[in-house]
Amino acid sequence: MRLTARFFGLKDSPPAILGMARVMGVFLPLVAATVTFSTTFYVIFVAEALGKGSYIQGMALIGPLIVVQLAVQTALDYPTGSVGDWIGQRFILSTAFVLYAVTFYLISQVTYDTPYLLLVAIYAIQGVADAQQSGAWGAWFDNNYRVAVPKDTDRKQYGVMQGRIGMLFQIVSTLSLIPGSVMALIYGRTWVFQLQSVLCVIIAISLLYVLRDLPEVRGSRSERPSTKEYGSILKSGVSYLVDNPFLKYVVFGSMLASSSIIVWGNLILFPMYYLYLLTDVAVASFRTLLFIPGVFSQGVSGTWSRRFEPKKWIPRFRIIQTCGFVFFFVFATIMFLLPPSTDATMVQLFIPFTSIPVIQIPSNNAVPLLIIFMTFVSTSFFGGFADILTQRIVIDAIPNRIRNSMYSLQPAIATILAMPQIALFGWLTAIWGFSLTLFSCGLISFIGVVMIRKGMKFPRPVVADVSAPVAPSRKEQGDSPITTASTQADPDPSDTTSK
């Protein structure tokens, strides 16, 4: 336990919290490896099946599938989060990974003759799994942490722990990129998908046994609520967000900024990479190089973020973070001034005594790739700082009773905001190219930061849950404590009061 406490920065924390931190430290990296193995070629595999061997022709049919996935996730994100508040996060997460297992297995069966409607169903199932998984990990740990460690009033210790968890996740994600591509090269892509399916089943079963709440948290849902109570949880989360100006502007601003990340990941990322890098292995190699500095930034972000006052620095960090305004402006400039060259000699590094390439880099695109690498490295710290500082001020502003639903509502908002952007920017990219799309994403992110800055001017609510009331930080004068009926010492599950 001492080693766990020292690594996660959880000094003087009770053994129960150290055990939960250890669970997060084991399972989140396992999840990272499981989902990362196929990320480099997942979209290309489906696109090749749709295009009868040509992924370029198949990309035109990928867009509607992504919209289906995002639409299903958006529709179910908040309701499934409320179910998590209703029955507990372990059931929600376990079910999510069962659905992920089904998705990976079905993808492994996709061929050139697979009906398009089956792919629609596969992407819809993945949307359901994404909806159930989103917010559940954080809600489970945060609910228990607030009960067990009330003395960490400014949540600096909590921030260090989050940084270390992020570092572990980043390390495993980094180490999984190239092995995933190599396994696909040796055994085939379908074999990798089937391996992921098996790992998801193992994770789903394990979570039922290891994801346990403290007695105080279990007591808040010891009497299983009725369906009517579930409806009240569903409504109270939205009301709580809309009625509180601090949360309203901070959450909506953060999600508007995050919507640009969704556009980047679904519309820009892989097409841009393939323009500069040309092959699967080259993309995986470059992504690995990009992830390595991220490991260090995640590891120190929790510790270094303690030096910064959240209300002052969160907007500043959001401006210069990865997938922030400055980031998109630099990438737009790169694409405009240094367009990719298709006539390039590949610099390759092979596994000793084999013909299996580990690293491939096109020599003619070295300069723009170097600038891209430097941009990622220089901005990677600030997103971690902003995330941890935001979580430090939000953890005590949300009642445990609606925490999972609130955490799930946030990605739902981001997805809703991203879908029209994907449609619009996809059209702009086809007409004007990537530069205008990248600059537009940066402008959207900047508007989100303006909203966050406005939200920071309002008092921050501080709720008191099943443990002793949590006092606001001395640095955050003007914060107003709010005690909800659902967070009294002996909560009444039938009470629908939300504020």
Coordinates of C-alpha atoms in Angstrom, one line a residue:
M1 CA 0.0 0.0 0.0
R2 CA 2.9 2.4 0.7
L3 CA 4.2 2.0 -2.8
T4 CA 0.7 2.7 -4.2
A5 CA 0.3 5.8 -2.0
R6 CA 3.6 7.1 -3.0
F7 CA 3.1 6.5 -6.7
F8 CA -0.4 8.0 -6.9
G9 CA 0.4 10.9 -4.5
L10 CA -2.3 9.7 -2.1
K11 CA -0.7 10.4 1.2
D12 CA -2.7 9.6 4.4
S13 CA -5.5 8.2 2.3
P14 CA -7.5 5.2 3.6
P15 CA -6.7 1.7 2.3
A16 CA -10.0 1.6 0.5
I17 CA -9.1 4.5 -1.7
L18 CA -5.6 3.2 -2.3
G19 CA -7.2 -0.1 -3.5
M20 CA -9.5 1.8 -5.8
A21 CA -6.6 3.8 -7.2
R22 CA -4.8 0.5 -7.9
V23 CA -7.9 -0.9 -9.7
M24 CA -7.9 2.2 -11.9
G25 CA -4.2 1.9 -12.4
V26 CA -4.6 -1.7 -13.6
F27 CA -7.8 -1.7 -15.6
L28 CA -7.6 1.7 -17.4
P29 CA -4.2 0.7 -19.0
L30 CA -5.7 -2.7 -19.9
V31 CA -8.6 -0.9 -21.5
A32 CA -6.0 1.3 -23.3
A33 CA -4.2 -1.7 -24.7
T34 CA -7.4 -3.4 -25.7
V35 CA -8.9 -0.5 -27.7
T36 CA -5.6 0.8 -29.1
F37 CA -4.4 -2.4 -30.9
S38 CA -6.5 -1.7 -34.0
T39 CA -6.9 2.1 -34.0
T40 CA -4.5 2.6 -36.8
F41 CA -6.3 0.3 -39.3
Y42 CA -9.9 0.0 -37.9
V43 CA -11.4 2.7 -40.2
I44 CA -9.2 1.6 -43.2
F45 CA -10.3 -2.0 -42.7
V46 CA -14.0 -1.1 -42.9
A47 CA -13.4 1.4 -45.7
E48 CA -11.6 -1.3 -47.8
A49 CA -14.6 -3.7 -47.3
L50 CA -17.0 -1.0 -48.4
G51 CA -14.9 0.0 -51.4
K52 CA -14.3 -3.6 -52.5
G53 CA -10.5 -3.2 -51.8
S54 CA -10.2 0.6 -52.3
Y55 CA -10.4 2.4 -49.0
I56 CA -10.5 5.8 -50.8
Q57 CA -13.8 4.8 -52.4
G58 CA -15.1 3.3 -49.2
M59 CA -14.4 6.4 -47.2
A60 CA -17.5 8.0 -48.7
L61 CA -19.6 5.4 -47.0
I62 CA -17.8 5.6 -43.6
G63 CA -19.3 9.1 -42.9
P64 CA -22.9 7.8 -42.4
L65 CA -21.7 5.0 -40.2
I66 CA -19.9 7.5 -37.9
V67 CA -23.0 9.7 -37.8
V68 CA -25.0 6.6 -36.7
Q69 CA -22.5 5.8 -34.0
L70 CA -22.4 9.4 -32.7
A71 CA -26.2 9.8 -32.9
V72 CA -26.8 6.6 -30.9
Q73 CA -24.1 7.6 -28.3
T74 CA -25.6 11.1 -28.0
A75 CA -29.2 9.8 -27.6
L76 CA -28.1 7.3 -24.9
D77 CA -25.2 9.0 -23.2
Y78 CA -27.1 10.9 -20.6
P79 CA -29.8 8.3 -19.9
T80 CA -27.3 5.5 -19.4
G81 CA -25.3 7.8 -17.1
S82 CA -28.5 8.2 -15.1
V83 CA -28.8 4.4 -15.0
G84 CA -25.3 4.3 -13.6
D85 CA -26.4 6.7 -10.8
W86 CA -29.4 4.5 -10.3
I87 CA -27.9 1.0 -10.1
G88 CA -24.1 1.5 -9.8
Q89 CA -21.3 2.0 -12.3
R90 CA -19.9 -1.6 -12.3
F91 CA -23.0 -3.0 -14.0
I92 CA -22.9 -0.2 -16.6
L93 CA -19.2 -0.7 -17.3
S94 CA -19.5 -4.5 -17.5
T95 CA -22.3 -4.3 -20.0
A96 CA -20.4 -1.7 -22.0
F97 CA -17.4 -4.1 -22.5
V98 CA -19.7 -7.0 -23.4
L99 CA -21.0 -4.8 -26.2
Y100 CA -17.5 -3.8 -27.2
A101 CA -16.7 -7.6 -27.4
V102 CA -19.7 -8.1 -29.7
T103 CA -18.6 -5.1 -31.9
F104 CA -15.0 -6.3 -32.3
Y105 CA -16.1 -9.9 -33.1
L106 CA -18.6 -8.7 -35.7
I107 CA -16.0 -6.4 -37.3
S108 CA -13.7 -9.4 -37.6
Q109 CA -16.4 -11.1 -39.8
V110 CA -16.7 -8.1 -42.2
T111 CA -15.8 -8.9 -45.8
Y112 CA -16.4 -7.3 -49.2
D113 CA -19.8 -8.9 -49.3
T114 CA -21.0 -7.8 -45.9
P115 CA -24.4 -6.0 -46.1
Y116 CA -24.2 -2.3 -45.4
L117 CA -27.1 -2.6 -42.9
L118 CA -25.0 -5.0 -40.8
L119 CA -22.3 -2.4 -40.6
V120 CA -24.9 0.2 -39.5
A121 CA -25.9 -2.2 -36.7
I122 CA -22.3 -2.7 -35.7
Y123 CA -21.7 1.0 -35.4
A124 CA -24.9 1.4 -33.5
I125 CA -23.9 -1.2 -31.0
Q126 CA -20.6 0.6 -30.6
G127 CA -22.5 3.8 -30.0
V128 CA -24.4 2.1 -27.2
A129 CA -21.2 0.8 -25.6
D130 CA -19.6 4.3 -25.9
A131 CA -22.6 5.8 -24.2
Q132 CA -22.5 3.4 -21.3
Q133 CA -18.8 3.6 -20.8
S134 CA -18.5 7.4 -20.9
G135 CA -18.3 9.1 -17.5
A136 CA -18.7 5.8 -15.5
W137 CA -15.0 5.4 -14.5
G138 CA -14.7 8.9 -13.2
A139 CA -18.1 8.8 -11.5
W140 CA -17.2 5.6 -9.6
F141 CA -13.9 6.9 -8.3
D142 CA -15.0 10.4 -7.6
N143 CA -18.1 9.3 -5.6
N144 CA -15.9 7.2 -3.3
Y145 CA -13.1 9.7 -3.2
R146 CA -15.3 12.5 -1.9
V147 CA -16.6 10.3 0.8
A148 CA -13.2 8.9 1.9
V149 CA -10.9 11.9 1.6
P150 CA -12.8 15.0 2.8
K151 CA -9.6 16.6 4.1
D152 CA -8.2 17.1 0.5
T153 CA -10.3 20.3 0.2
D154 CA -8.4 21.9 -2.6
R155 CA -8.1 18.5 -4.4
K156 CA -4.4 18.9 -5.2
Q157 CA -3.8 15.3 -4.0
Y158 CA -6.6 14.2 -6.3
G159 CA -5.0 16.1 -9.2
V160 CA -1.7 14.2 -8.7
M161 CA -3.5 10.9 -8.7
Q162 CA -5.4 11.8 -12.0
G163 CA -2.1 12.7 -13.6
R164 CA -0.5 9.4 -12.7
I165 CA -3.5 7.5 -14.0
G166 CA -3.3 9.4 -17.2
M167 CA 0.4 8.6 -17.5
L168 CA -0.2 4.9 -17.1
F169 CA -2.9 5.1 -19.8
Q170 CA -0.6 7.0 -22.1
I171 CA 2.3 4.5 -21.6
V172 CA 0.2 1.5 -22.5
S173 CA -1.5 3.2 -25.4
T174 CA 1.9 4.2 -26.8
L175 CA 3.3 0.7 -26.4
S176 CA 0.2 -0.9 -28.0
L177 CA 0.3 1.0 -31.4
I178 CA 3.2 -0.7 -33.1
P179 CA 2.4 -4.2 -31.7
G180 CA -1.1 -3.9 -33.0
S181 CA 0.1 -3.1 -36.5
V182 CA 2.7 -5.9 -36.3
M183 CA 0.2 -8.5 -35.2
A184 CA -2.1 -7.4 -38.0
L185 CA 0.8 -7.8 -40.4
I186 CA 1.7 -11.3 -39.2
Y187 CA -1.7 -12.8 -38.2
G188 CA -4.1 -10.5 -40.1
R189 CA -6.4 -7.7 -39.0
T190 CA -9.3 -10.0 -38.2
W191 CA -7.2 -11.9 -35.7
V192 CA -6.4 -8.7 -33.9
F193 CA -10.2 -7.8 -33.8
Q194 CA -10.9 -11.3 -32.3
L195 CA -8.2 -10.8 -29.7
Q196 CA -9.8 -7.5 -28.7
S197 CA -13.1 -9.2 -28.4
V198 CA -11.7 -11.8 -26.0
L199 CA -10.0 -9.2 -23.9
C200 CA -13.2 -7.2 -23.6
V201 CA -15.1 -10.2 -22.3
I202 CA -12.3 -10.7 -19.6
I203 CA -12.6 -7.0 -18.6
A204 CA -16.4 -7.2 -18.4
I205 CA -16.3 -10.2 -16.1
S206 CA -13.5 -8.8 -13.9
L207 CA -15.3 -5.5 -13.4
L208 CA -18.2 -7.2 -11.7
Y209 CA -15.9 -8.4 -9.0
V210 CA -13.4 -5.5 -8.5
L211 CA -15.5 -2.4 -9.0
R212 CA -17.0 -2.0 -5.5
D213 CA -18.3 1.1 -3.7
L214 CA -17.6 2.1 -0.1
P215 CA -20.4 1.4 2.4
E216 CA -21.4 5.1 2.5
V217 CA -21.8 5.3 -1.2
R218 CA -23.7 1.9 -1.3
G219 CA -26.0 3.2 1.4
S220 CA -27.1 6.1 -0.8
R221 CA -28.6 3.5 -3.1
S222 CA -29.3 0.7 -0.6
E223 CA -33.0 1.0 -1.4
R224 CA -33.3 0.4 -5.1
P225 CA -35.2 3.4 -6.6
S226 CA -38.3 3.0 -8.6
T227 CA -38.5 3.8 -12.3
K228 CA -40.1 7.1 -11.3
E229 CA -37.0 7.9 -9.3
Y230 CA -34.8 7.2 -12.3
G231 CA -36.9 9.7 -14.2
S232 CA -36.2 12.3 -11.5
I233 CA -32.5 11.6 -11.7
L234 CA -32.7 12.1 -15.5
K235 CA -34.4 15.5 -15.1
S236 CA -32.5 16.8 -12.1
G237 CA -29.1 16.5 -13.8
V238 CA -30.2 18.7 -16.7
S239 CA -31.9 21.2 -14.3
Y240 CA -28.8 21.3 -12.1
L241 CA -26.6 22.1 -15.0
V242 CA -28.8 24.7 -16.6
D243 CA -29.8 26.5 -13.3
N244 CA -26.2 27.0 -12.2
P245 CA -24.3 29.6 -14.2
F246 CA -20.9 28.5 -13.2
L247 CA -21.4 24.9 -14.3
K248 CA -23.5 26.0 -17.4
Y249 CA -20.7 28.1 -18.9
V250 CA -17.8 26.0 -17.8
V251 CA -19.3 22.7 -19.0
F252 CA -20.8 24.1 -22.3
G253 CA -17.6 26.0 -23.0
S254 CA -15.5 22.9 -22.3
M255 CA -17.7 20.7 -24.5
L256 CA -17.7 23.3 -27.3
A257 CA -13.9 23.2 -27.2
S258 CA -14.0 19.4 -27.0
S259 CA -16.3 19.2 -30.0
S260 CA -13.3 20.3 -32.1
I261 CA -11.4 17.3 -30.9
I262 CA -14.2 15.0 -32.1
V263 CA -14.1 16.7 -35.5
W264 CA -10.3 16.3 -35.5
G265 CA -10.5 12.6 -34.6
N266 CA -13.3 11.6 -37.0
L267 CA -12.7 13.9 -40.0
I268 CA -9.2 15.2 -40.2
L269 CA -6.7 13.0 -38.2
F270 CA -6.2 9.8 -40.3
P271 CA -6.7 11.4 -43.8
M272 CA -4.1 14.0 -42.9
Y273 CA -1.7 11.4 -41.5
Y274 CA -2.0 9.2 -44.5
L275 CA -1.4 12.2 -46.8
Y276 CA 2.0 12.7 -45.1
L277 CA 2.9 9.1 -44.1
L278 CA 1.4 7.0 -46.9
T279 CA 1.3 3.5 -45.1
D280 CA -0.2 1.8 -42.0
V281 CA 3.1 1.1 -40.4
A282 CA 4.3 4.7 -41.0
V283 CA 1.2 6.1 -39.3
A284 CA 1.5 3.7 -36.3
S285 CA 5.2 4.6 -36.0
F286 CA 4.6 8.3 -36.1
R287 CA 1.7 8.1 -33.6
T288 CA 4.0 6.1 -31.3
L289 CA 6.6 8.9 -31.5
L290 CA 3.8 11.5 -30.7
F291 CA 2.6 9.5 -27.7
I292 CA 6.0 9.2 -26.0
P293 CA 6.2 12.9 -24.9
G294 CA 2.6 12.6 -23.8
V295 CA 3.6 9.9 -21.3
F296 CA 5.9 12.4 -19.6
S297 CA 3.4 15.3 -19.8
Q298 CA 0.7 13.1 -18.2
G299 CA 3.0 12.0 -15.5
V300 CA 3.9 15.5 -14.4
S301 CA 0.7 17.3 -15.1
G302 CA -0.9 16.3 -11.8
T303 CA 2.1 17.5 -9.8
W304 CA 2.8 20.7 -11.8
S305 CA -0.9 21.7 -11.9
R306 CA -0.8 22.2 -8.2
R307 CA 1.1 25.4 -8.8
F308 CA -1.8 27.0 -10.8
E309 CA -5.0 28.6 -9.6
P310 CA -7.8 27.0 -11.6
K311 CA -10.0 30.0 -12.4
K312 CA -7.1 32.0 -13.8
W313 CA -5.3 29.3 -15.7
I314 CA -7.9 26.9 -17.1
P315 CA -8.9 29.4 -20.0
R316 CA -5.2 30.1 -20.8
F317 CA -4.3 26.4 -21.0
R318 CA -7.4 25.7 -23.1
I319 CA -6.2 28.2 -25.7
I320 CA -2.8 26.5 -26.1
Q321 CA -3.6 22.9 -25.5
T322 CA -3.5 20.1 -28.1
C323 CA -6.6 20.6 -30.3
G324 CA -6.9 24.1 -29.1
F325 CA -6.9 27.4 -31.0
V326 CA -3.1 27.7 -31.3
F327 CA -2.8 24.1 -32.3
F328 CA -5.3 24.3 -35.1
F329 CA -3.8 27.5 -36.4
V330 CA -0.4 26.0 -36.6
F331 CA -1.7 22.9 -38.4
A332 CA -3.6 25.0 -40.9
T333 CA -0.4 26.9 -41.6
I334 CA 1.5 23.7 -42.1
M335 CA -1.1 22.3 -44.6
F336 CA -1.1 25.5 -46.5
L337 CA 2.6 26.2 -46.7
L338 CA 4.0 22.7 -46.6
P339 CA 1.5 20.4 -48.5
P340 CA 2.3 16.7 -48.4
S341 CA 4.4 15.1 -51.1
T342 CA 3.3 11.8 -52.6
D343 CA 6.7 11.1 -54.2
A344 CA 8.7 10.1 -51.2
T345 CA 11.5 7.6 -50.3
M346 CA 10.6 5.6 -47.2
V347 CA 13.2 5.5 -44.4
Q348 CA 12.6 2.2 -42.7
L349 CA 13.8 0.4 -39.5
F350 CA 13.2 -3.4 -39.4
I351 CA 13.0 -5.8 -36.5
P352 CA 16.4 -7.5 -36.5
F353 CA 16.7 -10.6 -38.7
T354 CA 13.2 -10.1 -40.1
S355 CA 11.6 -8.2 -42.9
I356 CA 9.0 -6.7 -40.6
P357 CA 9.2 -2.9 -40.5
V358 CA 8.9 -1.2 -37.1
I359 CA 9.3 2.4 -38.3
Q360 CA 8.6 4.0 -41.7
I361 CA 9.0 7.7 -42.4
P362 CA 8.7 9.4 -45.9
S363 CA 11.9 11.4 -46.3
N364 CA 10.3 14.1 -48.5
N365 CA 7.8 15.0 -45.8
A366 CA 10.3 15.2 -43.0
V367 CA 10.0 19.0 -42.5
P368 CA 6.2 19.2 -42.0
L369 CA 6.3 16.0 -39.9
L370 CA 9.0 17.6 -37.7
I371 CA 6.9 20.7 -37.2
I372 CA 3.8 18.5 -36.5
F373 CA 5.8 16.6 -33.9
M374 CA 7.1 19.7 -32.2
T375 CA 3.5 21.2 -32.1
F376 CA 2.2 18.1 -30.4
V377 CA 5.0 18.0 -27.9
S378 CA 4.8 21.7 -27.0
T379 CA 1.0 21.7 -26.6
S380 CA 0.6 18.3 -24.9
F381 CA 1.2 19.6 -21.4
F382 CA -1.5 22.2 -21.4
G383 CA -4.5 20.0 -22.1
G384 CA -3.5 17.8 -19.1
F385 CA -3.2 20.8 -16.9
A386 CA -6.6 22.1 -18.0
D387 CA -8.3 18.8 -17.5
I388 CA -6.9 18.2 -14.0
L389 CA -7.6 21.8 -12.9
T390 CA -11.2 21.6 -14.3
Q391 CA -11.8 18.3 -12.5
R392 CA -10.5 19.8 -9.2
I393 CA -13.1 22.5 -9.2
V394 CA -16.0 20.4 -10.7
I395 CA -15.7 17.3 -8.4
D396 CA -17.2 19.1 -5.4
A397 CA -19.7 21.1 -7.5
I398 CA -21.8 18.0 -8.5
P399 CA -23.8 15.8 -6.1
N400 CA -23.0 12.1 -6.0
R401 CA -26.6 11.3 -6.7
I402 CA -26.4 12.6 -10.3
R403 CA -22.6 12.4 -10.9
N404 CA -22.6 9.6 -13.5
S405 CA -25.4 11.3 -15.4
M406 CA -23.6 14.6 -15.3
Y407 CA -20.3 13.1 -16.5
S408 CA -22.2 11.3 -19.3
L409 CA -24.1 14.4 -20.2
Q410 CA -20.8 16.3 -21.0
P411 CA -19.7 14.0 -23.9
A412 CA -23.3 13.9 -25.2
I413 CA -23.2 17.7 -25.4
A414 CA -19.8 17.6 -27.2
T415 CA -21.1 15.1 -29.7
I416 CA -24.3 17.1 -30.4
L417 CA -22.1 20.1 -31.1
A418 CA -19.7 18.1 -33.2
M419 CA -22.1 16.5 -35.6
P420 CA -23.1 19.6 -37.6
Q421 CA -19.5 20.6 -37.7
I422 CA -18.5 17.2 -39.2
A423 CA -21.2 17.7 -41.9
L424 CA -20.2 21.3 -42.6
F425 CA -16.4 20.9 -42.4
G426 CA -16.5 17.7 -44.5
W427 CA -18.1 19.8 -47.2
L428 CA -15.5 22.6 -46.7
T429 CA -12.6 20.1 -46.8
A430 CA -13.8 18.7 -50.2
I431 CA -14.0 22.2 -51.7
W432 CA -11.3 24.3 -49.9
G433 CA -9.0 21.7 -48.4
F434 CA -7.8 21.0 -44.9
S435 CA -6.4 24.5 -44.0
L436 CA -9.8 26.2 -43.8
T437 CA -11.3 23.3 -41.9
L438 CA -8.4 23.4 -39.3
F439 CA -8.7 27.1 -38.8
S440 CA -12.5 26.8 -38.4
C441 CA -12.0 24.2 -35.7
G442 CA -9.6 26.5 -33.9
L443 CA -12.2 29.3 -34.0
I444 CA -14.9 27.0 -32.5
S445 CA -12.4 26.0 -29.8
F446 CA -11.7 29.7 -29.1
I447 CA -15.4 30.5 -28.6
G448 CA -15.5 27.6 -26.1
V449 CA -12.7 29.2 -24.1
V450 CA -14.5 32.5 -24.0
M451 CA -17.5 30.7 -22.5
I452 CA -15.3 29.0 -19.9
R453 CA -13.7 32.3 -18.9
K454 CA -17.2 33.8 -18.4
G455 CA -18.3 30.9 -16.2
M456 CA -15.3 31.3 -14.0
K457 CA -16.7 34.7 -12.9
F458 CA -19.7 33.1 -11.2
P459 CA -19.6 31.5 -7.7
R460 CA -18.7 27.8 -7.7
P461 CA -21.2 25.6 -5.9
V462 CA -19.8 23.2 -3.3
V463 CA -22.2 20.3 -2.4
A464 CA -22.1 18.2 0.7
D465 CA -22.6 14.5 0.2
V466 CA -22.8 11.5 2.5
S467 CA -19.5 12.4 4.2
A468 CA -18.7 15.6 6.1
P469 CA -19.3 18.8 4.2
V470 CA -16.5 19.8 1.9
A471 CA -15.3 23.3 2.5
P472 CA -14.4 25.4 -0.5
S473 CA -10.7 26.3 -1.1
R474 CA -9.5 29.5 0.4
K475 CA -8.3 30.6 -3.0
E476 CA -11.8 30.4 -4.4
Q477 CA -13.5 33.1 -2.4
G478 CA -17.1 33.7 -3.3
D479 CA -17.9 30.0 -3.8
S480 CA -21.3 29.2 -2.4
P481 CA -22.0 25.9 -0.5
I482 CA -25.1 24.1 -1.6
T483 CA -26.5 21.1 0.2
T484 CA -29.0 18.9 -1.7
A485 CA -31.6 16.8 -0.2
S486 CA -30.1 13.8 -1.8
T487 CA -26.8 14.3 0.0
Q488 CA -27.9 14.3 3.6
A489 CA -26.4 11.8 6.1
D490 CA -29.4 9.5 5.7
P491 CA -30.6 10.2 2.1
D492 CA -34.1 9.4 1.1
P493 CA -34.0 7.7 -2.4
S494 CA -37.5 8.9 -3.1
D495 CA -36.6 12.6 -2.6
T496 CA -36.4 14.3 -5.9
T497 CA -35.0 17.6 -4.7
S498 CA -31.9 18.5 -6.7
K499 CA -30.8 21.8 -5.1

